[in-house]
CSV table of N, CA, C and O in Angstrom, one decimal:
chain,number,residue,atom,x,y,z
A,8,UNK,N,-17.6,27.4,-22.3
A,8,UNK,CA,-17.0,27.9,-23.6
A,8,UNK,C,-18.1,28.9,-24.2
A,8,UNK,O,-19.3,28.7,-24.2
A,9,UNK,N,-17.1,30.3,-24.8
A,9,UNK,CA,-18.1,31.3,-25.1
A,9,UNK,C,-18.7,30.6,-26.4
A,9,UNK,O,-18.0,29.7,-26.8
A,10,UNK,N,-19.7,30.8,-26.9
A,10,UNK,CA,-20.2,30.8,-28.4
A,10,UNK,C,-20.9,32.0,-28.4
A,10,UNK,O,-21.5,32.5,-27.4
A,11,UNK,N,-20.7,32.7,-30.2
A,11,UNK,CA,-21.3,33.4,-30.8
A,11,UNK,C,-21.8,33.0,-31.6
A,11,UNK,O,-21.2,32.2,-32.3
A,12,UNK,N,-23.8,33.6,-32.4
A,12,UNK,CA,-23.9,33.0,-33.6
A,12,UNK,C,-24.6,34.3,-33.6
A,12,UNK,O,-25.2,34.9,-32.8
A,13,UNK,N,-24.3,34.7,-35.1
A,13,UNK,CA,-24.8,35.7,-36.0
A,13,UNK,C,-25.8,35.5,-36.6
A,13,UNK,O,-25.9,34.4,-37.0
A,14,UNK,N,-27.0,36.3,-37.1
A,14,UNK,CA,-27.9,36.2,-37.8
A,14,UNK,C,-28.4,37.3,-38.3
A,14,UNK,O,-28.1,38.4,-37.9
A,15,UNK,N,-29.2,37.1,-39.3
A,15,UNK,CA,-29.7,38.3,-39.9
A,15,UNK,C,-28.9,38.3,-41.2
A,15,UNK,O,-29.8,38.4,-42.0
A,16,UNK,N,-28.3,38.3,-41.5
A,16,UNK,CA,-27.1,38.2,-43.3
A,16,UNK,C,-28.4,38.1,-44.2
A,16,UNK,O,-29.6,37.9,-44.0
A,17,UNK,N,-27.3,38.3,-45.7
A,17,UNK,CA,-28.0,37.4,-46.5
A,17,UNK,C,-28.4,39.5,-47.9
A,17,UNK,O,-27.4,40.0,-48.4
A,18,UNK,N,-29.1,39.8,-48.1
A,18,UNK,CA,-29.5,40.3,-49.5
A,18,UNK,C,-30.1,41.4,-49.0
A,18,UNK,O,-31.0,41.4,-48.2
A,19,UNK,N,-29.6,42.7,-49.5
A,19,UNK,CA,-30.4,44.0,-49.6
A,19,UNK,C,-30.2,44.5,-50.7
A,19,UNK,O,-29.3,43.9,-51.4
A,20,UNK,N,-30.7,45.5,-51.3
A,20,UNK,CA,-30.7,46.5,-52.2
A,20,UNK,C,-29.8,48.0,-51.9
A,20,UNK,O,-29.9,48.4,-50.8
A,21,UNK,N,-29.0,48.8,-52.8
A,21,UNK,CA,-28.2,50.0,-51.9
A,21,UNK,C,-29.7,50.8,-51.3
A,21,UNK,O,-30.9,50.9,-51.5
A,22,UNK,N,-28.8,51.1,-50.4
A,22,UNK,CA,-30.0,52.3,-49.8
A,22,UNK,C,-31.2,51.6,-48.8
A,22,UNK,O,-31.9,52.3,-48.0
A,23,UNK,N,-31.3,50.2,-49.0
A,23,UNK,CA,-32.2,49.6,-47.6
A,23,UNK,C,-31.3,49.6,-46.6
A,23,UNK,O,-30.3,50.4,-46.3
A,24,UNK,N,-31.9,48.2,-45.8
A,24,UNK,CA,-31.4,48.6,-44.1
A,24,UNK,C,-31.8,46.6,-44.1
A,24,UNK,O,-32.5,45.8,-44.6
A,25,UNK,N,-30.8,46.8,-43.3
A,25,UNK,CA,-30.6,45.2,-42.4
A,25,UNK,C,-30.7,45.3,-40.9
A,25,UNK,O,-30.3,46.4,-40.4
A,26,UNK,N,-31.0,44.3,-39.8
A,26,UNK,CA,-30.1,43.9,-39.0
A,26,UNK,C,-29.3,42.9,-38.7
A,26,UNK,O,-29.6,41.9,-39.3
A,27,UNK,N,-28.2,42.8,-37.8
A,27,UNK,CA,-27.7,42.0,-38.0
A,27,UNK,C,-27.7,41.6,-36.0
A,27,UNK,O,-27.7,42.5,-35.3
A,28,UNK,N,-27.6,40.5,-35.6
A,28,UNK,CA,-27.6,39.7,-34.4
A,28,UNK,C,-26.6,38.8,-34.2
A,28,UNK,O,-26.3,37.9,-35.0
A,29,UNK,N,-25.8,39.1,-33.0
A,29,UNK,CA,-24.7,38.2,-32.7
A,29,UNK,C,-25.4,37.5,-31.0
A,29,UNK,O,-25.4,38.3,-30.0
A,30,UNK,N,-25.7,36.5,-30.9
A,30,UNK,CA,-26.3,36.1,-29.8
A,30,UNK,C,-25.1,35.3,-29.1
A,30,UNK,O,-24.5,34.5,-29.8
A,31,UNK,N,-24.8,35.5,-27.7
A,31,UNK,CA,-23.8,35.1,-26.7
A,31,UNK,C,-24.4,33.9,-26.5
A,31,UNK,O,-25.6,33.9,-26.4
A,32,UNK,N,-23.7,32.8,-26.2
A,32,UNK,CA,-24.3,31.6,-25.5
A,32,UNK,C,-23.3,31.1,-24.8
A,32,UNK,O,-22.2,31.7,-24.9
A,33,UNK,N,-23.2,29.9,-23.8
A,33,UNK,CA,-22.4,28.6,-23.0
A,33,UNK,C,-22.0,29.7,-21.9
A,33,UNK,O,-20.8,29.7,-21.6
A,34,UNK,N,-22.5,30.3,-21.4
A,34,UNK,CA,-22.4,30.1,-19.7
A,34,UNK,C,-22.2,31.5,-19.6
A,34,UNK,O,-22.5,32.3,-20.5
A,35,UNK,N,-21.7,31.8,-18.3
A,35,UNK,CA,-21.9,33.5,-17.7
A,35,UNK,C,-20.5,34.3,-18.2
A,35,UNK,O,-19.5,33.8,-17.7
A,36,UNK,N,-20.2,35.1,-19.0
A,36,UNK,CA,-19.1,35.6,-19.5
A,36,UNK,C,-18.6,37.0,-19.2
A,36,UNK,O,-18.9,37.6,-20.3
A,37,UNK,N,-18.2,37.7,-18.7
A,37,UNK,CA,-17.7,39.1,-18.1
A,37,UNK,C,-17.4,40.1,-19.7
A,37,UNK,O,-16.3,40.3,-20.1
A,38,UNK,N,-18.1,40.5,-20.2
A,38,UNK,CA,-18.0,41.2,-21.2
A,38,UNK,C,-17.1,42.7,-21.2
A,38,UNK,O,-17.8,43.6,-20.7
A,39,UNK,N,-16.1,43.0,-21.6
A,39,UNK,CA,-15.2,43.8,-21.9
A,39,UNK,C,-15.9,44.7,-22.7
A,39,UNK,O,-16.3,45.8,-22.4
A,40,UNK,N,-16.2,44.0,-24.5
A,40,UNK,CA,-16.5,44.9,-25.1
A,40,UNK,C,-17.2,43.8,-26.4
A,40,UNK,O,-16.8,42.7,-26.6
A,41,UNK,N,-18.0,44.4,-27.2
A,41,UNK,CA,-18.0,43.2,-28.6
A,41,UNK,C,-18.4,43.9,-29.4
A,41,UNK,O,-19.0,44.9,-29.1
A,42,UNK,N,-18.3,43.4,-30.7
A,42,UNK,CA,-18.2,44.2,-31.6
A,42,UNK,C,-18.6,43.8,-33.4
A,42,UNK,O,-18.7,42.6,-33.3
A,43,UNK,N,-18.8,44.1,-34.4
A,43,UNK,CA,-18.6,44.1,-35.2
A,43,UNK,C,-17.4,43.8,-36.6
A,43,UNK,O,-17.0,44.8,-37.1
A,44,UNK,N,-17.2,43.0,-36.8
A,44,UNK,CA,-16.0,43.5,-38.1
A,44,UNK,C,-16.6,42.9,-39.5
A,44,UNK,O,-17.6,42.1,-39.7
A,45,UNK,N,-16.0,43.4,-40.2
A,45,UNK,CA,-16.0,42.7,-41.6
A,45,UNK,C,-14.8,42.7,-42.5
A,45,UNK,O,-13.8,43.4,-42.2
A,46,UNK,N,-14.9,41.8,-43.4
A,46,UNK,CA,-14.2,41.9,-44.6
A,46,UNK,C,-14.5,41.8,-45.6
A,46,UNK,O,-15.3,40.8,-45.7
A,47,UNK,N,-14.5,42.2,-46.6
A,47,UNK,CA,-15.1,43.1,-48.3
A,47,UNK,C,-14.1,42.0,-48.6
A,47,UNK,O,-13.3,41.5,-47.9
A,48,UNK,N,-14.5,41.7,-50.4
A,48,UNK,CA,-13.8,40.7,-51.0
A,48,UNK,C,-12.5,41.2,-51.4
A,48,UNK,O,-12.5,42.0,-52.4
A,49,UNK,N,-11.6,41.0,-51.0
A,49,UNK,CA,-10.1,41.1,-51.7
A,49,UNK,C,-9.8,42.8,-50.4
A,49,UNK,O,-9.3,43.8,-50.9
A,50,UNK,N,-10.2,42.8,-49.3
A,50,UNK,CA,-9.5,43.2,-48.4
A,50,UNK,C,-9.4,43.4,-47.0
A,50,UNK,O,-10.4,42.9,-46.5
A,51,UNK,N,-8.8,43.9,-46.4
A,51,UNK,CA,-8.8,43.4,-45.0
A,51,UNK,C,-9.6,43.4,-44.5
A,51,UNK,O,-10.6,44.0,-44.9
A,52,UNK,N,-9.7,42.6,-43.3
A,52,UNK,CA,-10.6,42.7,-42.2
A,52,UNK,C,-10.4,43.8,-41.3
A,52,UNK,O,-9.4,44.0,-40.6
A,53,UNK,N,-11.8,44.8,-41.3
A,53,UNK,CA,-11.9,45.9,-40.7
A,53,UNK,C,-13.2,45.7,-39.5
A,53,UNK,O,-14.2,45.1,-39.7
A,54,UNK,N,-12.7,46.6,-38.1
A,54,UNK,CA,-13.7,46.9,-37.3
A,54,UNK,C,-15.1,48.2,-37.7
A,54,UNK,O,-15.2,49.4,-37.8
A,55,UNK,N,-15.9,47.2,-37.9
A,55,UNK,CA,-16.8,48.5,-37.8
A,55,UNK,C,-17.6,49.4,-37.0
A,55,UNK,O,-17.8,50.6,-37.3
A,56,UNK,N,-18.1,48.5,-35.8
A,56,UNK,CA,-18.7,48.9,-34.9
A,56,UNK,C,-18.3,47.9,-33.6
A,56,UNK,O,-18.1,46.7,-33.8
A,57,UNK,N,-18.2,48.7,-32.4
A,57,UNK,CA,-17.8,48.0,-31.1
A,57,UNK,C,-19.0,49.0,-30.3
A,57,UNK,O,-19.5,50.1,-30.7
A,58,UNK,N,-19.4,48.2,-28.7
A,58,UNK,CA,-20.1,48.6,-28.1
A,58,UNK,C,-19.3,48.3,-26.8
A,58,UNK,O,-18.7,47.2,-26.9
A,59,UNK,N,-19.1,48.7,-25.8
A,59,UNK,CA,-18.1,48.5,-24.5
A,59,UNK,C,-19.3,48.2,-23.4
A,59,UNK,O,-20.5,48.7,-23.6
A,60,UNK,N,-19.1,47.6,-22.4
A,60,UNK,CA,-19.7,47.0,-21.2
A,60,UNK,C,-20.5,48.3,-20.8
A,60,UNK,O,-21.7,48.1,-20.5
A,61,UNK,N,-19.9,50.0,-20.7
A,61,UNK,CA,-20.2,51.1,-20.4
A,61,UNK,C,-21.1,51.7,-21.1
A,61,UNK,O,-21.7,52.6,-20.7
A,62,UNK,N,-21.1,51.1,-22.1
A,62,UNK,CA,-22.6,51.4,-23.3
A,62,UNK,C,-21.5,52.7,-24.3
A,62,UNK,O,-22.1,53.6,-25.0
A,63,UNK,N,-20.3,52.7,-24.1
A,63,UNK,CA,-19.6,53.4,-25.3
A,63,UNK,C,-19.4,53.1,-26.6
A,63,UNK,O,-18.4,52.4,-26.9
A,64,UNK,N,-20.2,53.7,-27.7
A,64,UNK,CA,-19.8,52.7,-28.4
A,64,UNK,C,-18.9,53.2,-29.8
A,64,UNK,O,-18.9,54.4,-29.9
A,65,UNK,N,-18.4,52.7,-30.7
A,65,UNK,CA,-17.3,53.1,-31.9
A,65,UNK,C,-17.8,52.8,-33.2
A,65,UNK,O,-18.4,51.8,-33.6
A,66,UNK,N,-17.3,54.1,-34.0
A,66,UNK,CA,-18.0,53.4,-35.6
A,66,UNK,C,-16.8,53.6,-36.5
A,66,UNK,O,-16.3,54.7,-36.2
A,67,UNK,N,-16.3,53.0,-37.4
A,67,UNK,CA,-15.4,53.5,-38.4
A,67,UNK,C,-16.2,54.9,-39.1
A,67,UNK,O,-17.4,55.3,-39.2
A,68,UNK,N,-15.1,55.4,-39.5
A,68,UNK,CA,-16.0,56.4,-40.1
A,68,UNK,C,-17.3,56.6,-41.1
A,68,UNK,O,-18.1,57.5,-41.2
A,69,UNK,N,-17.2,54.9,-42.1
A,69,UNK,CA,-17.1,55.1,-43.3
A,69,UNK,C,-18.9,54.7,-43.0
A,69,UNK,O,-19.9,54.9,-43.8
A,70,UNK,N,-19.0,54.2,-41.6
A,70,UNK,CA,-20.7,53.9,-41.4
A,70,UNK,C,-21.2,54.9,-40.1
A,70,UNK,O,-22.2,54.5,-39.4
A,71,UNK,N,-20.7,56.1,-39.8
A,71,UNK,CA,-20.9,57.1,-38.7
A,71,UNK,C,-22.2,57.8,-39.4
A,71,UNK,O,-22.1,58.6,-40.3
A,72,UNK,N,-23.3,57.4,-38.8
A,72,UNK,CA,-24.9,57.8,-39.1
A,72,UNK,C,-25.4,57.2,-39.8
A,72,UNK,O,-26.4,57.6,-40.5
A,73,UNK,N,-24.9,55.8,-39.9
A,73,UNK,CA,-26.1,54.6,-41.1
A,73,UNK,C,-26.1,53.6,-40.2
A,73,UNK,O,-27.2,53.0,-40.0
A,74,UNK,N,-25.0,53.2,-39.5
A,74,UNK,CA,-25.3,52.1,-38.8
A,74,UNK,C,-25.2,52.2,-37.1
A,74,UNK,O,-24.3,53.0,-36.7
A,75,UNK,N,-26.0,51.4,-36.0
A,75,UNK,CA,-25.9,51.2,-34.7
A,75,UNK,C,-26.5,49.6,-34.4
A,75,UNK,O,-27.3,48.7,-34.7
A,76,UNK,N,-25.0,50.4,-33.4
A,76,UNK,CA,-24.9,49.5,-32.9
A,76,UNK,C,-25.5,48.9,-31.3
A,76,UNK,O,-25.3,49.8,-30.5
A,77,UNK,N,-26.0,48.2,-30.9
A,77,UNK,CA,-26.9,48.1,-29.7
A,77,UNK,C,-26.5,46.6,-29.0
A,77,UNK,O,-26.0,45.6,-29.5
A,78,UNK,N,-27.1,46.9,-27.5
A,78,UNK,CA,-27.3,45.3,-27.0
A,78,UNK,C,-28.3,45.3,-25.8
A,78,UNK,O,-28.7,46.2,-25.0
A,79,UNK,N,-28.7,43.8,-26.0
A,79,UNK,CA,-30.0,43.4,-24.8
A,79,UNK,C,-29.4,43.0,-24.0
A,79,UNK,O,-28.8,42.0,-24.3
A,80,UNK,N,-29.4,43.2,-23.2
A,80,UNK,CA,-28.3,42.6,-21.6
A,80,UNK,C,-28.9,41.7,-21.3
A,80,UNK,O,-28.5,40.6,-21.1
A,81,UNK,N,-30.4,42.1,-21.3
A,81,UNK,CA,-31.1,40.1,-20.6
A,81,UNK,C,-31.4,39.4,-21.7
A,81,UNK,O,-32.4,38.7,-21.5
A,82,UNK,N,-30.9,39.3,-23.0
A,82,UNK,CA,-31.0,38.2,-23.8
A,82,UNK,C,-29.6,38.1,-24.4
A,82,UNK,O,-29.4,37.1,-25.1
A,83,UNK,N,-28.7,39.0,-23.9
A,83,UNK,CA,-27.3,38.8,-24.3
A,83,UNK,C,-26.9,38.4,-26.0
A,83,UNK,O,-26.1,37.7,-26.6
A,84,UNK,N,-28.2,39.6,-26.5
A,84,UNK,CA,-27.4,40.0,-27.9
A,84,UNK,C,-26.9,41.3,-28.0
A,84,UNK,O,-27.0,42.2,-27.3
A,85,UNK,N,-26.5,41.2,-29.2
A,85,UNK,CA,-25.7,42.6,-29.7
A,85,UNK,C,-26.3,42.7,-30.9
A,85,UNK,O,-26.6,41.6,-31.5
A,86,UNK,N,-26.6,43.8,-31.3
A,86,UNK,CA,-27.4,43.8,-32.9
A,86,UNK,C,-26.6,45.0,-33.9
A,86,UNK,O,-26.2,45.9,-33.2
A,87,UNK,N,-26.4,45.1,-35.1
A,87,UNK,CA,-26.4,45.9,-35.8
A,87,UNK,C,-27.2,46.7,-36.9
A,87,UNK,O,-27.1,46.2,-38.0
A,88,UNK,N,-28.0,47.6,-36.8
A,88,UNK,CA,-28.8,48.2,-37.5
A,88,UNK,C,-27.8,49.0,-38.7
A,88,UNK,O,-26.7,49.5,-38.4
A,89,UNK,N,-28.3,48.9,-39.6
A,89,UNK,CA,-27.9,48.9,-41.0
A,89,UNK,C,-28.5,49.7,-41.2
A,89,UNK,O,-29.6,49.4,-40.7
A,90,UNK,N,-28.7,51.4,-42.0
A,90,UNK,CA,-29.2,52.0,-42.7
A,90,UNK,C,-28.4,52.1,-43.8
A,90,UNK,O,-27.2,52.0,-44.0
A,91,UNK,N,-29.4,52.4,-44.8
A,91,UNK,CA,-28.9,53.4,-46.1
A,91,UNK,C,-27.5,52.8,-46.8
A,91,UNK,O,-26.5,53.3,-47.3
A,92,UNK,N,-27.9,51.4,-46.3
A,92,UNK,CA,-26.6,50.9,-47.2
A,92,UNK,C,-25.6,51.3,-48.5
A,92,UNK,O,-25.8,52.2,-49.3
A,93,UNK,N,-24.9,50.6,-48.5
A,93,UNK,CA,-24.2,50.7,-49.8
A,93,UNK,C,-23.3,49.7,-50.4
A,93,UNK,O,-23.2,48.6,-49.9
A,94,UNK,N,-22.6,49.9,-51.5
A,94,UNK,CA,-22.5,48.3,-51.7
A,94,UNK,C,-20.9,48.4,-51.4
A,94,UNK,O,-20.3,47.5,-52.0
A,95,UNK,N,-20.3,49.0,-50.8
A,95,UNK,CA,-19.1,48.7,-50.0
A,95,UNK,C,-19.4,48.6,-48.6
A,95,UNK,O,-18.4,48.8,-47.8
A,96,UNK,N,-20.7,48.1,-48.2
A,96,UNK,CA,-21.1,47.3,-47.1
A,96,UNK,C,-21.2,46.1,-47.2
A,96,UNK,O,-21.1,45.4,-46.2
A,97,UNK,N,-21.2,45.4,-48.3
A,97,UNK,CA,-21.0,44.0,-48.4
A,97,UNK,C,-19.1,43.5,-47.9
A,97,UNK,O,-17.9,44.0,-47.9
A,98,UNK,N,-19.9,42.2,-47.5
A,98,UNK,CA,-18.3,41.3,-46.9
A,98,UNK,C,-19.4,40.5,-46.2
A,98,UNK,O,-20.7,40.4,-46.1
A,99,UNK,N,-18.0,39.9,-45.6
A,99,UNK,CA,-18.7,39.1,-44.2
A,99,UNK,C,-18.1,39.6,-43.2
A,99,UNK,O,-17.0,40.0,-43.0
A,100,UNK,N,-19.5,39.7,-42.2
A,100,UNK,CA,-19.4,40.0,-40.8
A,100,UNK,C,-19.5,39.2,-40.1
A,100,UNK,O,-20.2,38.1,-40.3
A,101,UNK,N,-18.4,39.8,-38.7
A,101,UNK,CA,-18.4,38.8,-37.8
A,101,UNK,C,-18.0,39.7,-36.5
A,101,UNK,O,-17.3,40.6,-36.3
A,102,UNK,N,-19.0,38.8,-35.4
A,102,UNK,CA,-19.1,39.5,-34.2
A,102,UNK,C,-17.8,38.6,-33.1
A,102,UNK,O,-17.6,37.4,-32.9
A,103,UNK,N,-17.3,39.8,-32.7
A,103,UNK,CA,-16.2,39.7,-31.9
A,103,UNK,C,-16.4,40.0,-30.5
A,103,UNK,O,-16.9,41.1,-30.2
A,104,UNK,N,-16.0,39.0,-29.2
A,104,UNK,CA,-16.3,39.4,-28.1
A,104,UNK,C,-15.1,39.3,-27.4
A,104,UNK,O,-14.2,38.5,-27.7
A,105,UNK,N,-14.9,40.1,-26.4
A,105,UNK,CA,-13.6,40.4,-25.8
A,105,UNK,C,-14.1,40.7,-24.1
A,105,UNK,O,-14.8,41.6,-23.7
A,106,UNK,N,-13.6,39.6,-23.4
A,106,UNK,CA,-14.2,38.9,-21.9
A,106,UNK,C,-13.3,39.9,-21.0
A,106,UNK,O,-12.5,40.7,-21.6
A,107,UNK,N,-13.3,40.0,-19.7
A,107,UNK,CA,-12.9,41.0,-18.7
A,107,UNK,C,-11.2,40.6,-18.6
A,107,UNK,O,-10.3,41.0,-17.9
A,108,UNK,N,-11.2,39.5,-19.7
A,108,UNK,CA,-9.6,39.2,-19.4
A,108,UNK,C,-9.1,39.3,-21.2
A,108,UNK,O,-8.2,38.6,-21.7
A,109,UNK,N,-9.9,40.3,-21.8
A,109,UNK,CA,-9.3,40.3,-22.8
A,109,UNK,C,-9.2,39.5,-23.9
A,109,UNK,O,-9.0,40.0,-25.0
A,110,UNK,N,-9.4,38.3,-23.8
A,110,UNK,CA,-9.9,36.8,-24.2
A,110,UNK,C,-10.9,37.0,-25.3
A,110,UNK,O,-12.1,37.1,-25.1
A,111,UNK,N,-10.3,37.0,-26.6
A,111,UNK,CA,-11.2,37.2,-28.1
A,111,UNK,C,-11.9,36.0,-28.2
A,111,UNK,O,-11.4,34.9,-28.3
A,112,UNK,N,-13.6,36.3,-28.3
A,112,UNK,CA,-14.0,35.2,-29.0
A,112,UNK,C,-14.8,35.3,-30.4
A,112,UNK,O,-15.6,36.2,-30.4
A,113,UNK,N,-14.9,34.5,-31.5
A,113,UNK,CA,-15.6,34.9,-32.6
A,113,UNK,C,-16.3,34.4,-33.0
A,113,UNK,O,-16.2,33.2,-33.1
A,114,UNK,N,-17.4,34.9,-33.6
A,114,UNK,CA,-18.2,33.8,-34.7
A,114,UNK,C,-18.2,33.9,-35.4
A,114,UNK,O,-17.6,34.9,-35.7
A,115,UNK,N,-18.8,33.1,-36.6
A,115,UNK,CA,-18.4,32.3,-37.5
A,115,UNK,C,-18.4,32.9,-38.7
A,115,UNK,O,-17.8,32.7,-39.7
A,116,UNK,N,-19.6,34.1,-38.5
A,116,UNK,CA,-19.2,35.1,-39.8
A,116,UNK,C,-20.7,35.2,-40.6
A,116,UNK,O,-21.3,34.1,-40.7
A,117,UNK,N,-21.2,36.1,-40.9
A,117,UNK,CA,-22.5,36.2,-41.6
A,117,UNK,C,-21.7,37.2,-42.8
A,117,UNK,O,-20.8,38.0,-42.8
A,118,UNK,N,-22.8,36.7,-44.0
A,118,UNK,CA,-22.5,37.4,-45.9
A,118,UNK,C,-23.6,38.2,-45.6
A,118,UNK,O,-24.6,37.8,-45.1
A,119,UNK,N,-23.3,39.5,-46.0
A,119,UNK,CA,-23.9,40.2,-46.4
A,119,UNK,C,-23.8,41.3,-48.0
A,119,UNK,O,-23.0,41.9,-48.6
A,120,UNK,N,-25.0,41.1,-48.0
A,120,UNK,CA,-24.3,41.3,-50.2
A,120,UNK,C,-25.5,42.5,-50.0
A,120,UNK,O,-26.6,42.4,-49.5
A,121,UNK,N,-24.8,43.8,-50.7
A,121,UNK,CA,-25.7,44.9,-51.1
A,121,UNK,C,-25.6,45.1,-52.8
A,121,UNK,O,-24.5,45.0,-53.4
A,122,UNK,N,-26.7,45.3,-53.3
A,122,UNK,CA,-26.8,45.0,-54.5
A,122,UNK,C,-27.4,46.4,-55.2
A,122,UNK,O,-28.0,47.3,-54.6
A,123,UNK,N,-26.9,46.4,-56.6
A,123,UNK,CA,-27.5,47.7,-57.3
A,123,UNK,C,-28.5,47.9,-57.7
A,123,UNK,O,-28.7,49.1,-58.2
């Protein structure tokens, strides 16, 4: 069974920088693509950043030149680098992985609060 666990959450100021870590665990997994999402308080859950097996990777617009996205193949994380925040970067994130059969798996969700 896939597990994801996120790290890195937790308190910035606008205009600092976080990262964020989704580490893959339980056994050998064929990776499709994984990704990023969040949700801000009182609205949807949006994708922010995806990275594909091909090293292609996707940003909503609203983080195109503040945030990347990356991964370590031999430690089988994914990280998100955070610049130049803002405080419609706060929500909870959560890293999403999607196996060679399509097969969504998620964790559990990290708070991230940007403050004024």
């Amino acid at each position: 069974q896939v597990h994801l666990v996120e790290s890195g959450g937790g308190l910035v100021e606008a205009g600092g920088s976080m990262r964020l870590s989704c580490g893959v665990s339980g056994g050998t997994v064929n990776i499709n693509s994984i990704g990023w999402h969040r949700q801000a308080p009182g609205k949807e859950r949006e994708l922010v950043a995806s990275i594909k097996n091909s090293g292609e990777a996707y940003y909503i617009d609203s983080v195109q030149g503040r945030f990347t996205i990356s991964r370590d193949n031999g430690e089988n994380t994914v990280y998100l680098q955070m610049n130049n925040m803002k405080l419609e970067d706060t929500g909870v994130y959560t890293c999403l992985l999607f196996d060679h059969f399509l097969t969504p798996f998620w964790g559990q969700g990290i708070q991230v609060t940007v403050s004024s």
